[in-house]
Structures are given as structure tokens and as C-alpha cells.
Short mmCIF file of C-alpha atoms and ligand atoms in Angstrom, two decimals:
data_model
loop_
_atom_site.label_atom_id
_atom_site.label_comp_id
_atom_site.label_asym_id
_atom_site.label_seq_id
_atom_site.Cartn_x
_atom_site.Cartn_y
_atom_site.Cartn_z
CA UNK A 1 22.73 -1.83 -6.26
CA UNK A 2 24.19 -4.42 -3.94
CA UNK A 3 23.68 -3.02 -0.47
CA UNK A 4 25.92 -4.43 2.22
CA UNK A 5 24.86 -2.41 5.24
CA UNK A 6 21.84 -1.69 7.38
CA UNK A 7 21.20 1.84 8.58
CA UNK A 8 21.29 1.97 12.38
CA UNK A 9 21.95 4.85 14.79
CA UNK A 10 22.78 7.26 11.99
CA UNK A 11 25.41 5.03 10.34
CA UNK A 12 25.65 2.30 7.70
CA UNK A 13 26.26 -0.81 9.79
CA UNK A 14 27.21 -4.42 9.02
CA UNK A 15 24.46 -6.95 9.73
CA UNK A 16 25.25 -9.74 12.17
CA UNK A 17 24.09 -12.29 9.58
CA UNK A 18 26.29 -11.54 6.56
CA UNK A 19 23.72 -13.16 4.25
CA UNK A 20 22.29 -11.15 1.37
CA UNK A 21 18.89 -11.40 -0.29
CA UNK A 22 18.85 -11.03 -4.08
CA UNK A 23 16.44 -8.64 -5.76
CA UNK A 24 15.09 -9.89 -9.08
CA UNK A 25 13.90 -7.63 -11.89
CA UNK A 26 10.46 -8.96 -12.86
CA UNK A 27 10.75 -7.87 -16.51
CA UNK A 28 14.02 -9.74 -17.13
CA UNK A 29 14.05 -12.35 -14.34
CA UNK A 30 17.65 -11.29 -13.60
CA UNK A 31 19.26 -10.32 -10.29
CA UNK A 32 19.67 -6.52 -10.17
CA UNK A 33 20.74 -6.02 -6.59
CA UNK A 34 20.68 -7.33 -3.06
CA UNK A 35 20.10 -6.28 0.52
CA UNK A 36 21.30 -7.67 3.84
CA UNK A 37 19.15 -10.34 5.48
CA UNK A 38 18.94 -8.77 8.92
CA UNK A 39 18.65 -10.71 12.19
CA UNK A 40 16.79 -10.35 15.51
CA UNK A 41 20.09 -9.03 16.95
CA UNK A 42 20.12 -6.29 14.30
CA UNK A 43 16.54 -5.45 15.28
CA UNK A 44 17.63 -5.20 18.94
CA UNK A 45 20.46 -2.82 18.04
CA UNK A 46 18.14 -0.66 15.93
CA UNK A 47 15.36 -0.58 18.51
CA UNK A 48 17.76 0.48 21.26
CA UNK A 49 19.21 3.19 19.03
CA UNK A 50 15.66 4.40 18.34
CA UNK A 51 14.89 4.29 22.07
CA UNK A 52 17.95 6.39 22.92
CA UNK A 53 17.03 8.93 20.24
CA UNK A 54 13.39 9.19 21.28
CA UNK A 55 13.52 11.77 24.08
CA UNK A 56 15.54 14.22 22.02
CA UNK A 57 13.37 13.84 18.92
CA UNK A 58 10.09 14.03 20.85
CA UNK A 59 11.40 17.23 22.48
CA UNK A 60 12.37 18.78 19.14
CA UNK A 61 9.78 21.46 18.20
CA UNK A 62 7.25 20.14 15.68
CA UNK A 63 8.23 22.82 13.15
CA UNK A 64 11.86 21.66 13.26
CA UNK A 65 10.80 18.05 12.74
CA UNK A 66 8.69 19.26 9.82
CA UNK A 67 11.72 21.03 8.32
CA UNK A 68 13.63 17.73 8.25
CA UNK A 69 10.68 16.04 6.51
CA UNK A 70 10.55 18.79 3.88
CA UNK A 71 14.26 18.28 3.22
CA UNK A 72 13.51 14.59 2.65
CA UNK A 73 10.66 15.50 0.28
CA UNK A 74 13.04 17.80 -1.63
CA UNK A 75 15.56 14.96 -1.86
CA UNK A 76 12.94 12.53 -3.20
CA UNK A 77 11.92 15.08 -5.83
CA UNK A 78 15.51 15.83 -6.78
CA UNK A 79 16.25 12.15 -7.29
CA UNK A 80 12.77 11.46 -8.75
CA UNK A 81 13.78 10.08 -12.18
CA UNK A 82 16.37 7.74 -10.64
CA UNK A 83 13.92 6.53 -7.96
CA UNK A 84 11.16 5.95 -10.52
CA UNK A 85 13.46 3.84 -12.67
CA UNK A 86 14.57 1.88 -9.62
CA UNK A 87 10.97 1.09 -8.64
CA UNK A 88 10.09 0.19 -12.21
CA UNK A 89 12.98 -2.25 -12.25
CA UNK A 90 12.30 -3.84 -8.84
CA UNK A 91 8.47 -3.87 -8.92
CA UNK A 92 7.56 -3.75 -12.64
CA UNK A 93 5.45 -0.59 -12.39
CA UNK A 94 5.12 1.18 -15.81
CA UNK A 95 7.57 4.08 -15.73
CA UNK A 96 5.06 6.89 -16.24
CA UNK A 97 2.92 5.71 -13.34
CA UNK A 98 6.05 5.10 -11.24
CA UNK A 99 7.08 8.76 -11.67
CA UNK A 100 3.66 10.07 -10.80
CA UNK A 101 2.43 7.69 -8.10
CA UNK A 102 5.36 5.74 -6.71
CA UNK A 103 7.66 8.75 -6.41
CA UNK A 104 5.36 11.77 -6.64
CA UNK A 105 3.01 10.55 -3.93
CA UNK A 106 5.89 9.57 -1.64
CA UNK A 107 7.32 13.11 -1.79
CA UNK A 108 3.83 14.54 -1.31
CA UNK A 109 3.26 12.35 1.76
CA UNK A 110 6.47 13.68 3.39
CA UNK A 111 5.39 17.24 2.61
CA UNK A 112 1.83 16.73 3.83
CA UNK A 113 3.04 15.04 7.03
CA UNK A 114 5.26 18.07 7.65
CA UNK A 115 2.32 20.46 7.25
CA UNK A 116 -0.05 18.39 9.37
CA UNK A 117 2.57 17.75 12.05
CA UNK A 118 3.59 21.39 12.54
CA UNK A 119 0.05 22.76 12.68
CA UNK A 120 -1.51 20.07 14.89
CA UNK A 121 -2.83 21.19 18.30
CA UNK A 122 -0.99 18.73 20.57
CA UNK A 123 -2.67 20.18 23.69
CA UNK A 124 -6.35 20.93 24.06
CA UNK A 125 -8.43 22.01 27.05
CA UNK A 126 -11.49 19.94 27.74
CA UNK A 127 -12.45 21.42 31.13
CA UNK A 128 -11.63 20.33 33.72
CA UNK A 129 -8.96 18.36 31.83
CA UNK A 130 -6.00 19.15 29.68
CA UNK A 131 -5.66 16.63 26.83
CA UNK A 132 -2.07 16.10 25.78
CA UNK A 133 -1.23 14.10 22.69
CA UNK A 134 2.30 12.79 22.64
CA UNK A 135 4.32 10.32 20.59
CA UNK A 136 4.33 6.65 21.55
CA UNK A 137 8.08 6.12 21.45
CA UNK A 138 9.62 3.59 19.06
CA UNK A 139 7.50 2.73 16.02
CA UNK A 140 8.21 -0.52 14.21
CA UNK A 141 7.13 -0.27 10.56
CA UNK A 142 6.70 -3.25 8.22
CA UNK A 143 5.90 -2.45 4.59
CA UNK A 144 4.98 -4.30 1.37
CA UNK A 145 6.60 -4.23 -2.06
CA UNK A 146 3.80 -2.85 -4.23
CA UNK A 147 4.32 0.86 -3.46
CA UNK A 148 7.68 0.57 -1.71
CA UNK A 149 8.35 4.29 -1.13
CA UNK A 150 4.81 5.53 -0.66
CA UNK A 151 4.01 2.88 1.96
CA UNK A 152 7.16 3.82 3.87
CA UNK A 153 6.22 7.50 3.62
CA UNK A 154 2.72 6.86 4.97
CA UNK A 155 4.27 5.42 8.11
CA UNK A 156 7.69 6.98 8.62
CA UNK A 157 6.80 10.56 7.65
CA UNK A 158 3.77 10.69 9.96
CA UNK A 159 5.42 8.77 12.82
CA UNK A 160 8.42 11.12 12.68
CA UNK A 161 6.24 14.23 12.34
CA UNK A 162 4.48 13.18 15.54
CA UNK A 163 7.80 12.82 17.39
CA UNK A 164 8.29 9.04 17.33
CA UNK A 165 11.47 7.30 16.25
CA UNK A 166 11.28 4.55 13.64
CA UNK A 167 12.71 1.12 12.84
CA UNK A 168 11.67 0.09 9.33
CA UNK A 169 11.60 -3.32 7.69
CA UNK A 170 10.80 -3.03 3.97
CA UNK A 171 9.74 -5.93 1.75
CA UNK A 172 12.54 -8.28 0.74
CA UNK A 173 11.19 -8.15 -2.85
CA UNK A 174 11.61 -4.39 -3.35
CA UNK A 175 14.09 -2.90 -0.87
CA UNK A 176 16.33 -1.00 -3.33
CA UNK A 177 14.29 2.18 -3.52
CA UNK A 178 14.00 2.15 0.28
CA UNK A 179 17.80 2.05 0.55
CA UNK A 180 17.88 5.08 -1.75
CA UNK A 181 15.31 6.83 0.45
CA UNK A 182 17.41 6.03 3.51
CA UNK A 183 20.36 7.72 1.80
CA UNK A 184 18.16 10.80 1.33
CA UNK A 185 17.12 10.68 5.00
CA UNK A 186 20.79 10.38 6.01
CA UNK A 187 21.68 13.41 3.89
CA UNK A 188 18.83 15.37 5.46
CA UNK A 189 20.78 15.11 8.72
CA UNK A 190 18.17 13.64 11.06
CA UNK A 191 19.70 12.98 14.48
CA UNK A 192 21.26 9.52 14.87
CA UNK A 193 18.78 6.78 15.78
CA UNK A 194 15.66 8.69 14.74
CA UNK A 195 15.25 6.57 11.59
CA UNK A 196 16.68 3.05 11.24
CA UNK A 197 16.49 0.51 8.41
CA UNK A 198 16.75 -3.24 8.97
CA UNK A 199 16.13 -5.18 5.75
CA UNK A 200 15.47 -8.90 5.73
CA UNK A 201 12.86 -11.60 5.71
CA UNK A 202 9.45 -10.98 7.26
CA UNK A 203 9.37 -14.13 9.34
CA UNK A 204 12.71 -13.12 10.94
CA UNK A 205 13.06 -9.31 11.03
CA UNK A 206 9.33 -8.53 10.90
CA UNK A 207 8.55 -11.09 13.56
CA UNK A 208 11.30 -9.74 15.84
CA UNK A 209 9.99 -6.17 15.45
CA UNK A 210 6.39 -7.21 16.12
CA UNK A 211 7.29 -9.14 19.27
CA UNK A 212 9.90 -6.67 20.57
CA UNK A 213 9.17 -5.42 24.10
CA UNK A 214 10.76 -2.03 23.36
CA UNK A 215 8.69 -1.31 20.25
CA UNK A 216 5.72 0.75 21.41
CA UNK A 217 3.69 0.79 18.20
CA UNK A 218 3.77 -1.68 15.32
CA UNK A 219 2.52 -0.29 12.04
CA UNK A 220 1.98 -2.99 9.42
CA UNK A 221 0.92 -2.84 5.77
CA UNK A 222 0.54 -6.07 3.87
CA UNK A 223 -1.73 -9.04 3.39
CA UNK A 224 -4.54 -9.84 5.81
CA UNK A 225 -3.00 -13.25 6.54
CA UNK A 226 0.37 -11.80 7.62
CA UNK A 227 -1.46 -8.99 9.45
CA UNK A 228 -3.05 -11.64 11.68
CA UNK A 229 0.36 -13.29 12.29
CA UNK A 230 1.90 -9.95 13.20
CA UNK A 231 -0.97 -9.17 15.60
CA UNK A 232 -0.44 -12.48 17.36
CA UNK A 233 3.30 -11.81 17.67
CA UNK A 234 2.61 -8.33 19.07
CA UNK A 235 -0.07 -9.45 21.53
CA UNK A 236 2.44 -10.61 24.13
CA UNK A 237 3.54 -7.03 24.76
CA UNK A 238 0.10 -5.38 24.37
CA UNK A 239 1.66 -2.81 22.05
CA UNK A 240 -0.62 -0.82 19.79
CA UNK A 241 -0.86 -2.41 16.32
CA UNK A 242 -1.97 -0.51 13.22
CA UNK A 243 -3.00 -2.76 10.33
CA UNK A 244 -3.41 -1.72 6.68
CA UNK A 245 -4.38 -4.92 4.88
CA UNK A 246 -5.77 -6.36 1.68
CA UNK A 247 -8.81 -5.45 -0.35
CA UNK A 248 -11.32 -6.65 -2.93
CA UNK A 249 -12.91 -3.37 -3.75
CA UNK A 250 -16.11 -2.90 -5.76
CA UNK A 251 -16.95 -0.31 -8.41
CA UNK A 252 -20.75 -0.08 -8.49
CA UNK A 253 -22.19 1.09 -11.78
CA UNK A 254 -25.74 2.37 -11.19
CA UNK A 255 -28.28 1.90 -14.04
CA UNK A 256 -28.07 5.55 -15.14
CA UNK A 257 -24.26 5.52 -15.54
CA UNK A 258 -22.74 5.94 -19.00
CA UNK A 259 -21.16 2.54 -19.75
CA UNK A 260 -18.96 3.72 -22.62
CA UNK A 261 -17.40 6.39 -20.40
CA UNK A 262 -17.23 4.52 -17.09
CA UNK A 263 -16.00 1.06 -18.07
CA UNK A 264 -12.67 2.08 -19.68
CA UNK A 265 -11.90 4.16 -16.58
CA UNK A 266 -12.92 1.28 -14.31
CA UNK A 267 -10.66 -1.13 -16.21
CA UNK A 268 -7.73 1.28 -15.99
CA UNK A 269 -8.33 1.73 -12.24
CA UNK A 270 -8.46 -2.03 -11.68
CA UNK A 271 -5.14 -2.60 -13.43
CA UNK A 272 -3.13 0.24 -11.83
CA UNK A 273 0.38 -0.93 -10.98
CA UNK A 274 -0.36 -4.13 -12.94
CA UNK A 275 -3.32 -4.87 -10.66
CA UNK A 276 -1.09 -4.87 -7.59
CA UNK A 277 -2.77 -2.07 -5.66
CA UNK A 278 -4.43 -2.69 -2.31
CA UNK A 279 -7.34 -0.37 -3.11
CA UNK A 280 -7.68 -1.46 -6.78
CA UNK A 281 -11.33 -1.56 -7.84
CA UNK A 282 -11.24 -5.15 -9.04
CA UNK A 283 -14.97 -5.92 -9.00
CA UNK A 284 -17.36 -4.27 -11.40
CA UNK A 285 -20.90 -4.54 -9.98
CA UNK A 286 -23.34 -3.85 -12.82
CA UNK A 287 -27.08 -3.96 -13.60
CA UNK A 288 -27.97 -7.31 -15.16
CA UNK A 289 -29.66 -5.54 -18.08
CA UNK A 290 -26.35 -3.86 -19.02
CA UNK A 291 -24.19 -6.99 -18.66
CA UNK A 292 -23.42 -7.61 -22.37
CA UNK A 293 -22.74 -3.93 -23.00
CA UNK A 294 -20.34 -3.81 -20.01
CA UNK A 295 -18.61 -7.03 -21.08
CA UNK A 296 -18.00 -5.67 -24.58
CA UNK A 297 -16.62 -2.37 -23.27
CA UNK A 298 -14.41 -4.13 -20.68
CA UNK A 299 -13.05 -6.57 -23.28
CA UNK A 300 -12.22 -3.66 -25.58
CA UNK A 301 -10.48 -1.63 -22.86
CA UNK A 302 -8.51 -4.56 -21.38
CA UNK A 303 -7.65 -5.99 -24.80
CA UNK A 304 -6.26 -2.62 -25.92
CA UNK A 305 -3.80 -2.35 -23.04
CA UNK A 306 -0.17 -2.26 -24.09
CA UNK A 307 1.60 -5.02 -22.13
CA UNK A 308 5.38 -5.18 -22.01
CA UNK A 309 8.64 -3.65 -20.84
CA UNK A 310 7.70 -1.29 -17.99
CA UNK A 311 10.65 1.00 -18.78
CA UNK A 312 9.05 1.96 -22.12
CA UNK A 313 6.89 5.09 -21.72
CA UNK A 314 4.04 3.64 -23.83
CA UNK A 315 3.61 0.53 -21.65
CA UNK A 316 0.40 0.36 -19.63
CA UNK A 317 0.79 -3.06 -18.02
CA UNK A 318 4.12 -4.47 -16.85
CA UNK A 319 5.04 -7.80 -15.28
CA UNK A 320 3.94 -8.95 -11.83
CA UNK A 321 6.51 -8.67 -9.07
CA UNK A 322 7.62 -12.31 -8.90
CA UNK A 323 7.24 -15.73 -10.47
CA UNK A 324 5.26 -16.83 -7.42
CA UNK A 325 2.83 -13.95 -7.78
CA UNK A 326 2.40 -14.61 -11.54
CA UNK A 327 1.69 -18.29 -10.91
CA UNK A 328 -0.76 -17.53 -8.10
CA UNK A 329 -2.70 -15.11 -10.30
CA UNK A 330 -2.84 -17.60 -13.17
CA UNK A 331 -4.14 -20.28 -10.79
CA UNK A 332 -6.84 -17.85 -9.62
CA UNK A 333 -7.95 -17.33 -13.23
CA UNK A 334 -8.10 -21.06 -13.89
CA UNK A 335 -9.96 -21.75 -10.65
CA UNK A 336 -12.52 -19.04 -11.44
CA UNK A 337 -13.18 -20.60 -14.84
CA UNK A 338 -13.44 -24.02 -13.19
CA UNK A 339 -16.02 -22.59 -10.78
CA UNK A 340 -18.16 -21.30 -13.65
CA UNK A 341 -16.89 -17.78 -14.43
CA UNK A 342 -16.88 -16.76 -18.12
CA UNK A 343 -13.58 -15.58 -19.58
CA UNK A 344 -14.27 -12.36 -21.50
CA UNK A 345 -10.68 -11.54 -22.40
CA UNK A 346 -7.15 -12.48 -21.26
CA UNK A 347 -6.64 -15.78 -19.46
CA UNK A 348 -3.96 -17.84 -17.76
CA UNK A 349 -1.89 -18.69 -20.86
CA UNK A 350 1.55 -17.06 -21.22
CA UNK A 351 1.95 -14.15 -23.63
CA UNK A 352 3.72 -15.53 -26.71
CA UNK A 353 5.63 -12.36 -27.54
CA UNK A 354 6.97 -11.94 -23.98
CA UNK A 355 8.99 -15.08 -23.25
CA UNK A 356 10.81 -13.46 -20.30
CA UNK A 357 9.26 -11.63 -17.39
CA UNK A 358 6.39 -12.40 -15.03
CA UNK A 359 3.59 -11.20 -17.28
CA UNK A 360 -0.11 -12.02 -16.98
CA UNK A 361 -2.67 -11.13 -19.65
CA UNK A 362 -5.11 -8.37 -18.70
CA UNK A 363 -8.08 -10.52 -17.82
CA UNK A 364 -11.82 -9.94 -17.42
CA UNK A 365 -14.11 -12.61 -15.95
CA UNK A 366 -17.90 -12.35 -15.98
CA UNK A 367 -20.86 -14.24 -14.45
CA UNK A 368 -18.94 -14.15 -11.16
CA UNK A 369 -21.07 -14.94 -8.12
CA UNK A 370 -20.52 -14.93 -4.36
CA UNK A 371 -20.07 -18.74 -4.53
CA UNK A 372 -16.78 -18.26 -6.43
CA UNK A 373 -13.42 -17.51 -4.81
CA UNK A 374 -12.67 -14.83 -7.42
CA UNK A 375 -15.58 -12.79 -6.02
CA UNK A 376 -14.15 -12.39 -2.50
CA UNK A 377 -10.45 -13.39 -2.55
CA UNK A 378 -7.79 -10.78 -3.28
CA UNK A 379 -6.04 -11.86 -6.52
CA UNK A 380 -3.49 -9.01 -6.72
CA UNK A 381 -2.96 -9.04 -10.47
CA UNK A 382 -4.64 -7.72 -13.65
CA UNK A 383 -7.93 -9.55 -13.15
CA UNK A 384 -11.28 -7.74 -13.15
CA UNK A 385 -14.48 -9.60 -12.28
CA UNK A 386 -18.01 -8.61 -13.33
CA UNK A 387 -20.94 -9.28 -10.98
CA UNK A 388 -24.60 -8.55 -11.78
CA UNK A 389 -27.44 -7.17 -9.65
CA UNK A 390 -31.17 -6.77 -10.20
CA UNK A 391 -31.91 -3.81 -7.91
CA UNK A 392 -30.06 -1.23 -5.83
CA UNK A 393 -30.36 -3.19 -2.58
CA UNK A 394 -28.73 -6.15 -4.25
CA UNK A 395 -25.99 -3.89 -5.63
CA UNK A 396 -25.16 -2.78 -2.09
CA UNK A 397 -25.35 -6.34 -0.73
CA UNK A 398 -22.96 -7.54 -3.43
CA UNK A 399 -20.60 -4.61 -2.90
CA UNK A 400 -20.35 -5.53 0.78
CA UNK A 401 -20.17 -9.31 0.22
CA UNK A 402 -16.46 -9.82 0.95
CA UNK A 403 -14.40 -9.98 4.17
CA UNK A 404 -12.68 -6.76 3.04
CA UNK A 405 -13.65 -3.09 3.18
CA UNK A 406 -10.80 -0.94 1.90
CA UNK A 407 -12.18 1.08 -1.00
CA UNK A 408 -15.14 1.38 -3.36
CA UNK A 409 -16.47 3.46 -6.22
CA UNK A 410 -19.97 4.44 -7.28
CA UNK A 411 -20.82 5.66 -10.78
CA UNK A 412 -24.11 7.41 -11.55
CA UNK A 413 -25.49 10.33 -13.58
CA UNK A 414 -27.07 11.48 -10.31
CA UNK A 415 -24.42 12.39 -7.68
CA UNK A 416 -27.00 12.40 -4.85
CA UNK A 417 -28.06 8.87 -5.70
CA UNK A 418 -24.40 7.83 -5.85
CA UNK A 419 -23.77 9.40 -2.44
CA UNK A 420 -26.76 7.56 -0.95
CA UNK A 421 -25.28 4.28 -2.18
CA UNK A 422 -21.78 5.27 -1.00
CA UNK A 423 -23.16 5.75 2.52
CA UNK A 424 -24.29 2.12 2.54
CA UNK A 425 -20.95 0.66 1.45
CA UNK A 426 -18.61 -0.65 4.15
CA UNK A 427 -15.28 0.76 3.03
CA UNK A 428 -12.71 3.25 4.32
CA UNK A 429 -12.69 5.28 1.09
CA UNK A 430 -15.43 5.60 -1.52
CA UNK A 431 -15.04 7.66 -4.68
CA UNK A 432 -17.97 8.99 -6.65
CA UNK A 433 -17.72 9.31 -10.43
CA UNK A 434 -13.96 9.03 -10.39
CA UNK A 435 -13.55 11.36 -7.37
CA UNK A 436 -10.40 13.40 -6.82
CA UNK A 437 -7.27 12.25 -4.99
CA UNK A 438 -6.89 13.89 -1.59
CA UNK A 439 -3.49 13.40 0.10
CA UNK A 440 -5.01 14.45 3.45
CA UNK A 441 -7.98 12.08 3.34
CA UNK A 442 -7.63 9.21 5.84
CA UNK A 443 -6.91 5.89 4.18
CA UNK A 444 -7.67 2.56 5.83
CA UNK A 445 -9.98 -0.37 6.01
CA UNK A 446 -13.25 -1.62 7.45
CA UNK A 447 -13.56 -5.31 8.36
CA UNK A 448 -10.51 -7.44 7.49
CA UNK A 449 -8.90 -4.64 5.48
CA UNK A 450 -7.45 -3.30 8.71
CA UNK A 451 -7.99 -1.18 11.78
CA UNK A 452 -6.00 2.00 11.25
CA UNK A 453 -5.98 5.18 9.20
CA UNK A 454 -3.03 6.66 7.37
CA UNK A 455 -2.44 10.16 5.94
CA UNK A 456 -3.77 13.55 6.97
CA UNK A 457 -4.71 14.48 10.52
CA UNK A 458 -5.99 11.01 11.39
CA UNK A 459 -2.76 9.56 9.99
CA UNK A 460 -0.82 11.74 12.44
CA UNK A 461 -3.13 10.92 15.37
CA UNK A 462 -2.52 7.23 14.65
CA UNK A 463 0.98 7.81 16.03
CA UNK A 464 -0.06 9.86 19.07
CA UNK A 465 -0.92 8.56 22.53
CA UNK A 466 -3.47 10.54 24.59
CA UNK A 467 -2.99 11.75 28.13
CA UNK A 468 -5.75 13.43 30.15
CA UNK A 469 -4.45 15.70 32.92
CA UNK A 470 -7.15 16.66 35.42
CA UNK A 471 -6.62 20.27 36.44
P1 NDP B 1 2.84 -9.55 2.79
O1 NDP B 1 1.80 -9.61 3.85
O2 NDP B 1 3.33 -10.81 2.22
O3 NDP B 1 4.15 -8.81 3.36
C1 NDP B 1 4.09 -7.51 3.91
C2 NDP B 1 5.30 -7.30 4.79
O4 NDP B 1 5.21 -8.21 5.90
C3 NDP B 1 6.62 -7.63 4.09
O5 NDP B 1 7.60 -6.71 4.53
C4 NDP B 1 6.90 -9.02 4.58
O6 NDP B 1 8.26 -9.36 4.56
C5 NDP B 1 6.41 -8.94 6.00
N1 NDP B 1 6.17 -10.25 6.62
C6 NDP B 1 5.94 -11.44 6.02
N2 NDP B 1 5.77 -12.41 6.94
C7 NDP B 1 5.92 -11.83 8.16
C8 NDP B 1 5.86 -12.30 9.50
N3 NDP B 1 5.62 -13.58 9.80
N4 NDP B 1 6.03 -11.41 10.50
C9 NDP B 1 6.26 -10.11 10.23
N5 NDP B 1 6.33 -9.61 8.98
C10 NDP B 1 6.16 -10.45 7.96
O7 NDP B 1 2.29 -8.56 1.69
P2 NDP B 1 2.95 -8.19 0.31
O8 NDP B 1 4.29 -7.59 0.53
O9 NDP B 1 2.83 -9.34 -0.61
O10 NDP B 1 2.00 -6.99 -0.19
C11 NDP B 1 0.78 -7.20 -0.79
C12 NDP B 1 -0.35 -7.12 0.22
O11 NDP B 1 -0.30 -5.87 0.88
C13 NDP B 1 -1.71 -7.18 -0.44
O12 NDP B 1 -2.57 -7.98 0.33
C14 NDP B 1 -2.17 -5.74 -0.43
O13 NDP B 1 -3.56 -5.57 -0.46
C15 NDP B 1 -1.59 -5.26 0.87
N6 NDP B 1 -1.47 -3.80 0.89
C16 NDP B 1 -2.31 -3.07 1.68
C17 NDP B 1 -2.27 -1.69 1.66
C18 NDP B 1 -3.15 -0.87 2.55
O14 NDP B 1 -2.85 0.31 2.73
N7 NDP B 1 -4.23 -1.40 3.11
C19 NDP B 1 -1.36 -0.97 0.76
C20 NDP B 1 -0.50 -1.83 0.00
C21 NDP B 1 -0.57 -3.20 0.06
P3 NDP B 1 8.99 -10.02 3.30
O15 NDP B 1 8.02 -10.07 2.17
O16 NDP B 1 10.10 -9.10 3.08
O17 NDP B 1 9.46 -11.36 3.72
#
């Protein structure tokens, strides 16, 4: 799993830097692989390859582009078990969830992008104009480590379906599965230069992509802080920037909701992928009168979680991705307690029976108020906070009381009442009573959670420029 080459212009290519970045397995703290630390010169080479390939790819019929994407989806599915194990080892995702979400959703995104891309009406008459939607050109994509394949799929599959060419920089923490995906893309036979991979450090490769004058669209998923840096780097060229950023999403439990049914599901949702999910519902907003009941149910559900080796099928909570992330999450827990939050279960202490690996106890904090950092700062670990309200207006105010607006949930015995509350929540996706997953539903943020939408028709349109021809 030591990768020595970047993928540029349809070939595995030596980086100009010759330095490698180690990949550490969070469960064992051992090096399991490495990837080249690319340079701005590598970015130049990749961008020019993508530029040369653009006209041909944009002129390829949408149904032919879709056929390539389906071949990639087939390849992901064929190599599913291997990819899931790879992601479990580089990210720490429990293996069962890795198979279903990390790999299954990535394949589904390629398939859905193919369907959406081949059936989209690229030309529409709006008398006296003809509206033509066409690809931007070269898309620079920067992705995070938490869902390494799925985040790449959300960008690359849709950008390619729309007729753009792509230069991708994956996270330095979890590039191995992306190298495997690139092998699958290579085998699918996409024309040279249509898809390019330049691994490396964000401040070097990501920065070069964001600032590059020949990148027409920069699509970024990651933290809000880095999203702002990337926007500043891109501003000099006035390129379009799509931002998919952090979250601090609320689950609002209305007074008529069934606590014993809802709370275990809410805890499980908060701790998906070890709490490292951008849209994780990490704040439980509950009626004050139900506080003790909710605390007891949350303590039971979190305390019962099986923490340990993510490769074991029974594991529900694995390690965090890195030592830095583990330490940051523990500091958050301690700071919250210092600011007056009540520890219901878990805490910042190490787990005695897991001496190796970046584990954090599944933690629930209560009596959390808007004055505390844990109420509005993204923690990105297995930490659920409980906030109390006295009436529905206050529930909505609390739900909206963060700089973020990525996702939310509302639980109620009365779906109409839940929908009325959902309408008042500032978030890009709101699920009611557990909702169903929709791979075509647009995903993206309000406020500082971002400015774009991924997946489905809107996810395709994100990568299309509009031209009005007056007839
Ligand atoms: P980061 O913001 O740290 O990194 C994201 C990507 O940006 C990485 O590839 C990183 O490179 C790169 N990067 C870092 N610095 C720069 C820079 N100066 N210029 C250009 N690129 C740079 O996020 P994480 O990887 O830690 O991911 C977690 C975050 O992502 C959370 O905030 C989470 O909420 C968010 N996220 C949002 C999603 C959404 O759809 N809204 C989905 C998934 C995650 P490298 O790390 O390799 O150095």
C-alpha cells in the first residue's frame, strides 16, 4: 500500500517532490502505507492535462460519459470488500458501516450521477432565448478523510457526468482508498487527462489547485476554517467555488415523541463513523420536562456501544482518525465540563482495555447552553450534547443557534407538527422521524456549512455553467 506515483494524463507518473506521506492506521497507530507528497508543479502538469482533455470529454455524448461512470460503479462494487477493509484501516470506520456507507454509497453516487447526467436537459427554450448548460472546464476537487470515497464520488462523478475534467486532491490522512478508486477509473478506460490524482498536503497541493488560473471551478469539502482559506486563495482568479463545510446539527425531540424509541436512534446517528460525520446529529434538543428521562436513555444507549477494533463485525465505535483528532475531542469534553456541562456518560479519560489506538469514550454531556463552546463548535468525535427548551419557539431558536446549517432532525408523534418545525430550521437537509435516505436529494449547507449542493440534479447543475442565447 505504498504508492509511489500520481495519476496524471492517463498514466501513473512520478511526483517532482519524491517525498512520501505516511498513512497511519488509527486502531494500531502503525504505518500501513504512503502516498506521494505532490507539488505545485505536479498540480500544473495535471491541470494542463485536464485542460487538454476537456474539449474531447465535453463533446462526448452524455450517455457515453454515463457508461464510463457505470463501469466505475461496477468496479467499486466488484472490489467492495477490499475497499471497505482499506477504509476501515485508514479511517477507523467499523467494517459493517464501511461496507454499507463508505463503499455502497460511493458506488451508488457514481450510478446516480450517470443516470442524472444522461437524462438532463442541457438545452431549454425560454423564449426568446435558448438556455444552454455546459461544463465549466477543469474542476479542482479537494476532499476530506472521513468518507474518502463517497466525498470523491460526490464531486468527481457529477463533474465528469456534466462533461468537466477533474484534478483531485484527497486528504493526506486517508488517500489509500482513493488510489484504489483511481485504479478502477484507469481500468474503466476514461480518456487520458479526464481524471487526475495529485495527493499531498492541503497547504501545498490544495492551495495550488485553489489559486490555479486554469482551474475553472474549485469544489471543496472540509472544515469551515479551511473552506475560508480556500475561498481566499481562489478569489484572485474569480473562479466559482463550491463549499461543503462543517456542521453542528440538531435533533429536535418534540414533547409528544417517544423517548425510549427516539433516543437510542439519535445516539446511534450522532456516533456514525465514530462521530466523524459532517451531518451527524450531535445536539439533542429536548423538552425540559423530559430531561432526566432523555439523559437516562442516552446514557444507556451510549454506554452499551461496543468500542474496539473496527475490523471486528460486532464493533460499533472504532478509533478516531488520528492522535491529533483524539486529543482535540478529549479537550472539547474537558472544556465543556469546565464550562458547566454535566457528564452523563463517557468522558476524556483513556479506555483502559484499549491501550493502542485513538479511541474516545462514547460521551454524552447535558445541561449544555448556548454560552458553552460544545453547543456551537463542531467537535467531530463521539460526543452528544443535550440542550433543553421550554416551548416550541425556544426549540427552534436553539436548533438554529449555531453558525452552521447542514442537517437537522425532528421527532414527533405528529408528522404535520414535525414538518412545521422542520420548515423553521435553517439547514440544507432535515429528516422527520428518521426519514429515508435519498441519493438524489441535494446535500449542502445553510450559513457557514457551505454554499453548494451535491448529489441529484442540483449536484449536476453545480458543475454546469449557463449560457443564454437570444434567438
Ligand atoms: P480539513 O478542512 O482539515 O481538510 C479538508 C481538505 O482540505 C483536505 O484534503 C486537506 O488536506 C485540505 N486542506 C487543508 N488545508 C488546506 C489549504 N490551506 N488549502 C487547500 N486545501 C487544504 O477537513 P478534514 O479533512 O479534517 O475533514 C473534516 C471536516 O470536513 C469537518 O469539518 C466536516 O464537517 C467536514 N465535512 C463536510 C462535509 C459536507 O459535505 N459538508 C462532508 C464531510 C466532511 P490535508 O488534510 O490532506 O492536508
